[in-house]
PDB file of C-alpha atoms in Angstrom:
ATOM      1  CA  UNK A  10     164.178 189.068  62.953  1.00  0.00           C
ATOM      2  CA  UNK A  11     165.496 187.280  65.971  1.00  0.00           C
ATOM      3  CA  UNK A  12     163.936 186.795  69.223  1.00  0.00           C
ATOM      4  CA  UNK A  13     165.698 188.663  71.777  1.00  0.00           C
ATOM      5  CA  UNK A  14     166.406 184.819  73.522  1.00  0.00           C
ATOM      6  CA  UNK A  15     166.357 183.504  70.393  1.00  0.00           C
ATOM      7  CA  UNK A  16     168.976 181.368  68.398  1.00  0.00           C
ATOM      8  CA  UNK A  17     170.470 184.094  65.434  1.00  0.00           C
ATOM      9  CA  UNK A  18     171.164 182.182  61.715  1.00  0.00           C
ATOM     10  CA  UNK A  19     174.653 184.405  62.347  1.00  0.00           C
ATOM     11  CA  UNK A  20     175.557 181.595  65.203  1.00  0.00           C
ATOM     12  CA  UNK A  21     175.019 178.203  62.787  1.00  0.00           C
ATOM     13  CA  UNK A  22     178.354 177.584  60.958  1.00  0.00           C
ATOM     14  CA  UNK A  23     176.554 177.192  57.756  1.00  0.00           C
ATOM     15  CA  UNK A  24     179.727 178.056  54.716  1.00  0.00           C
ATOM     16  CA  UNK A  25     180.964 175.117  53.727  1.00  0.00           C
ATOM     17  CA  UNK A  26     184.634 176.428  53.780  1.00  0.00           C
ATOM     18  CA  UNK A  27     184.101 176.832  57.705  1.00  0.00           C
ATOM     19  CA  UNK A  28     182.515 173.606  57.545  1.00  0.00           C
ATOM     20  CA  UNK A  29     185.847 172.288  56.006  1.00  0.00           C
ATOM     21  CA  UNK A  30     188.110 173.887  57.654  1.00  0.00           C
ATOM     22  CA  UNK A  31     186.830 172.998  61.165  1.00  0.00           C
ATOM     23  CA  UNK A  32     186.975 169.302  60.351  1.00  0.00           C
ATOM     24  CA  UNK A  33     190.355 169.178  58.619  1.00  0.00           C
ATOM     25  CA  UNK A  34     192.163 171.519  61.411  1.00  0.00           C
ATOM     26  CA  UNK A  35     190.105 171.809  63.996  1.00  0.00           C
ATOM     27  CA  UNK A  36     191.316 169.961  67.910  1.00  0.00           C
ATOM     28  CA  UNK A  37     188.858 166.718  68.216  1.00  0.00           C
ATOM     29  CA  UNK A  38     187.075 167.429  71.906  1.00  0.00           C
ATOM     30  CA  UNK A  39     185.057 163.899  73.799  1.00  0.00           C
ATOM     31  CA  UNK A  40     182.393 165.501  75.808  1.00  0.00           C
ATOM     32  CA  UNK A  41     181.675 162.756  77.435  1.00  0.00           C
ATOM     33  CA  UNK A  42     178.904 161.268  74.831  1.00  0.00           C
ATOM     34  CA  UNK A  43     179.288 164.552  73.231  1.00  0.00           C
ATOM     35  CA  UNK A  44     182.009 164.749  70.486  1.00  0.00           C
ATOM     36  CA  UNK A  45     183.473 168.510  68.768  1.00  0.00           C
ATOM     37  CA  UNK A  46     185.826 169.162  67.007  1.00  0.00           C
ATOM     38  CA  UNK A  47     186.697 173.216  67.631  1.00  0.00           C
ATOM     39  CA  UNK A  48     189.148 175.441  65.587  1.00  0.00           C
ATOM     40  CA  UNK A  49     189.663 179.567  66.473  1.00  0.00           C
ATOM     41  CA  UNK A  50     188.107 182.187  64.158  1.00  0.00           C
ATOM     42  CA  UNK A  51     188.557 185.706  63.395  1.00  0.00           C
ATOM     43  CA  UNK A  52     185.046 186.595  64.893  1.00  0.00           C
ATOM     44  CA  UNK A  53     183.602 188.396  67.995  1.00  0.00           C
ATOM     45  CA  UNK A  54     181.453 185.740  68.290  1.00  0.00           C
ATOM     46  CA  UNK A  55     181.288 181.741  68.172  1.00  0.00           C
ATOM     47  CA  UNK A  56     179.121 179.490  65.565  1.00  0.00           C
ATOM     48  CA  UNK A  57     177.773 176.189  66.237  1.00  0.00           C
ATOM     49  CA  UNK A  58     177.136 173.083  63.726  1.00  0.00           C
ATOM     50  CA  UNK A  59     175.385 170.294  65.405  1.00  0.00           C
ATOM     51  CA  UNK A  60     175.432 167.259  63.283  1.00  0.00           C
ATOM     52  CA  UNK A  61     173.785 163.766  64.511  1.00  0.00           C
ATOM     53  CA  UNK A  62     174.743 160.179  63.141  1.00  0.00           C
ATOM     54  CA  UNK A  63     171.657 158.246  61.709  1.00  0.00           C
ATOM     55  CA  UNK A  64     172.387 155.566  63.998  1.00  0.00           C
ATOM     56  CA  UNK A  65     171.496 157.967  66.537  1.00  0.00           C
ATOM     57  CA  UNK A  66     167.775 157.430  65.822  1.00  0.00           C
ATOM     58  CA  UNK A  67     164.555 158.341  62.911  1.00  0.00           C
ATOM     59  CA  UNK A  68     164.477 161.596  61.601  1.00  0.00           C
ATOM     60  CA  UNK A  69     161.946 162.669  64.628  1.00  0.00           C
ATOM     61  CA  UNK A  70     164.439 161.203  66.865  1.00  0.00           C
ATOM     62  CA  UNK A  71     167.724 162.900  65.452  1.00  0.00           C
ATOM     63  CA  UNK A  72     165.764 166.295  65.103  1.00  0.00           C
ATOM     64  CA  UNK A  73     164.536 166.534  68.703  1.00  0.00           C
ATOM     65  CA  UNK A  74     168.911 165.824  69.564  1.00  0.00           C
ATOM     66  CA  UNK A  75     169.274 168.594  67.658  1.00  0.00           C
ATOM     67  CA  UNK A  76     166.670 170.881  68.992  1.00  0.00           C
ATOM     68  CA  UNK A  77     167.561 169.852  72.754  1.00  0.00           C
ATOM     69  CA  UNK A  78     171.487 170.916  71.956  1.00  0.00           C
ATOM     70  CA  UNK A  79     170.614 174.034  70.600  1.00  0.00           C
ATOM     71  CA  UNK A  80     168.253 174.832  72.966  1.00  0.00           C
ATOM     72  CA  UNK A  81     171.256 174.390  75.534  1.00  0.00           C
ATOM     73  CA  UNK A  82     173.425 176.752  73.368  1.00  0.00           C
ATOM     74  CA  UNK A  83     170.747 178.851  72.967  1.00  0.00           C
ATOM     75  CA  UNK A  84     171.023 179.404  76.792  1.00  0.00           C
ATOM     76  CA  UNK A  85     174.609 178.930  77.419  1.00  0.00           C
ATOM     77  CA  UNK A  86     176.118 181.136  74.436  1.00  0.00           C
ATOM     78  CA  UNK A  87     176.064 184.446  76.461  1.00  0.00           C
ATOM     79  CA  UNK A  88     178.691 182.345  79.075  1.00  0.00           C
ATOM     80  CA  UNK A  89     180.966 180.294  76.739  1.00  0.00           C
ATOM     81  CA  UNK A  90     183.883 181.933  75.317  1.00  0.00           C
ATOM     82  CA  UNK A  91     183.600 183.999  71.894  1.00  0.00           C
ATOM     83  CA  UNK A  92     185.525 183.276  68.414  1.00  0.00           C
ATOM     84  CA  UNK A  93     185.600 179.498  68.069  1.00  0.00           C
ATOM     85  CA  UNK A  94     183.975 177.268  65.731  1.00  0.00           C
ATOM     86  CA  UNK A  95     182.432 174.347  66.948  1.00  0.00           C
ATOM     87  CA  UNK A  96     180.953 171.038  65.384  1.00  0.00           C
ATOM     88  CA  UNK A  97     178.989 169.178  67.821  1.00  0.00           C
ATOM     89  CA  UNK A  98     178.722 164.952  66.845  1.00  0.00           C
ATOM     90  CA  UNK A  99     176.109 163.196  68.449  1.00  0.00           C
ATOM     91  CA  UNK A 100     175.757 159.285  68.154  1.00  0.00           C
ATOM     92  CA  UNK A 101     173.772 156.582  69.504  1.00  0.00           C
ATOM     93  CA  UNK A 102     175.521 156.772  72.448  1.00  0.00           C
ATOM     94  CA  UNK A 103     173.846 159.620  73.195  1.00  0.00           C
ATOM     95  CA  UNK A 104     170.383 158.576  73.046  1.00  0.00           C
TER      96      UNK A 104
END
């Protein structure tokens, strides 16, 4: 079970199919040192995938990235618009 503010497993883009298909067809967004690549989906609702480069950091390093960005989702999802697919990149640049 979720917590009510939590961050529900149906949000991470998990199948690799989705996975695929984001990457191969998906339009390539530069958020400033922010990369996505986003592609429409048949859903009422949008999933995330937040991947970081290992040049971004050590395993502590890249995890904490990825906690911090889905913290922000976590927050944001309610105002960002519903039945997309998105692949966040994060790189060194970031850091």
């Amino acid at each position: 079970m979720t917590k009510p503010n939590g961050f529900p497993r149906r949000l991470k883009l998990r199948n690799r199919g989705d996975v695929e298909r984001v990457f191969t067809s998906g339009r390539f967004l530069r958020l400033g040192s922010l990369s996505a690549k986003v592609q429409p989906n048949s859903l009422a609702y949008s999933r995330f995938l937040i991947a970081v480069r290992r040049s971004a950091g050590s395993a502590p390093q890249r995890n904490l990235l990825k906690r911090r960005v889905r913290e922000v989702l976590r927050h944001q999802r309610h105002g960002l618009h519903h039945g997309f697919d998105i692949c966040f990149f994060l790189s060194r640049k970031t850091v």
